[in-house]
């Protein structure tokens, strides 16, 4: 039981990190372009 919880938390944490990495690679350049237009 404990191992299942640990694995689940590990994969949740990994997926959250991937989402943040995706947001950084996509949204940061986009927001910089948007600020340059203003």
Coordinates of N, CA and C in Angstrom, one line a residue:
X1 N 0.8 -1.2 0.0 CA 0.0 0.0 0.0 C 0.9 1.3 0.0
X2 N 1.8 1.3 0.9 CA 2.7 2.4 1.0 C 3.4 2.7 -0.3
X3 N 3.9 1.6 -1.0 CA 4.6 1.7 -2.2 C 3.8 2.4 -3.3
X4 N 2.5 2.0 -3.3 CA 1.6 2.5 -4.3 C 1.4 4.0 -4.1
X5 N 1.3 4.4 -2.9 CA 1.1 5.9 -2.6 C 2.4 6.6 -3.0
X6 N 3.5 6.1 -2.7 CA 4.8 6.7 -3.1 C 4.9 6.8 -4.6
X7 N 4.6 5.8 -5.3 CA 4.7 5.8 -6.8 C 3.7 6.8 -7.3
X8 N 2.5 6.9 -6.8 CA 1.5 7.8 -7.3 C 2.0 9.2 -7.1
X9 N 2.5 9.5 -5.9 CA 3.0 10.9 -5.6 C 4.2 11.2 -6.5
X10 N 5.0 10.3 -6.8 CA 6.2 10.5 -7.6 C 5.7 10.9 -9.1
X11 N 4.7 10.1 -9.6 CA 4.3 10.4 -10.9 C 3.5 11.7 -11.0
X12 N 2.7 12.0 -10.0 CA 2.0 13.3 -9.9 C 3.1 14.4 -10.0
X13 N 4.1 14.3 -9.1 CA 5.1 15.4 -9.1 C 5.8 15.5 -10.4
X14 N 6.1 14.4 -11.0 CA 6.8 14.4 -12.3 C 5.9 15.0 -13.4
X15 N 4.7 14.7 -13.4 CA 3.8 15.3 -14.4 C 3.6 16.8 -14.2
X16 N 3.5 17.2 -12.9 CA 3.5 18.7 -12.6 C 4.7 19.4 -13.1
X17 N 5.9 18.8 -12.9 CA 7.1 19.4 -13.4 C 7.1 19.5 -14.9
X18 N 6.6 18.5 -15.6 CA 6.5 18.5 -17.0 C 5.6 19.6 -17.5
X19 N 4.4 19.8 -16.8 CA 3.5 20.9 -17.1 C 4.2 22.2 -16.9
X20 N 4.9 22.4 -15.8 CA 5.5 23.7 -15.6 C 6.6 24.0 -16.7
X21 N 7.3 22.9 -17.0 CA 8.3 23.1 -18.1 C 7.7 23.5 -19.4
X22 N 6.6 22.8 -19.7 CA 5.8 23.1 -20.9 C 5.3 24.6 -20.9
X23 N 4.8 25.0 -19.8 CA 4.3 26.4 -19.7 C 5.5 27.4 -19.8
X24 N 6.6 27.1 -19.2 CA 7.8 28.0 -19.4 C 8.2 28.1 -20.8
X25 N 8.3 26.9 -21.5 CA 8.8 27.0 -22.9 C 7.8 27.6 -23.8
X26 N 6.5 27.5 -23.5 CA 5.5 28.1 -24.4 C 5.1 29.5 -24.0
X27 N 4.9 29.8 -22.8 CA 4.3 31.0 -22.3 C 5.3 32.1 -22.2
X28 N 6.5 31.8 -21.8 CA 7.6 32.8 -21.6 C 7.9 33.6 -22.9
X29 N 8.2 32.9 -24.0 CA 8.4 33.6 -25.2 C 7.2 34.4 -25.7
X30 N 6.0 33.8 -25.5 CA 4.8 34.4 -25.9 C 4.6 35.8 -25.1
X31 N 4.8 35.7 -23.8 CA 4.6 36.9 -23.0 C 5.7 38.0 -23.3
X32 N 6.9 37.5 -23.7 CA 7.9 38.5 -24.1 C 7.5 39.2 -25.4
X33 N 7.0 38.5 -26.3 CA 6.5 39.1 -27.6 C 5.4 40.0 -27.3
X34 N 4.5 39.6 -26.4 CA 3.4 40.5 -26.1 C 3.8 41.8 -25.5
X35 N 4.8 41.7 -24.6 CA 5.3 42.9 -23.9 C 6.0 43.8 -24.9
X36 N 6.7 43.3 -25.9 CA 7.4 44.1 -26.9 C 6.4 44.8 -27.8
X37 N 5.2 44.2 -28.0 CA 4.2 44.9 -28.9 C 3.6 46.1 -28.2
X38 N 3.5 46.1 -26.8 CA 2.9 47.2 -26.1 C 3.7 48.5 -26.2

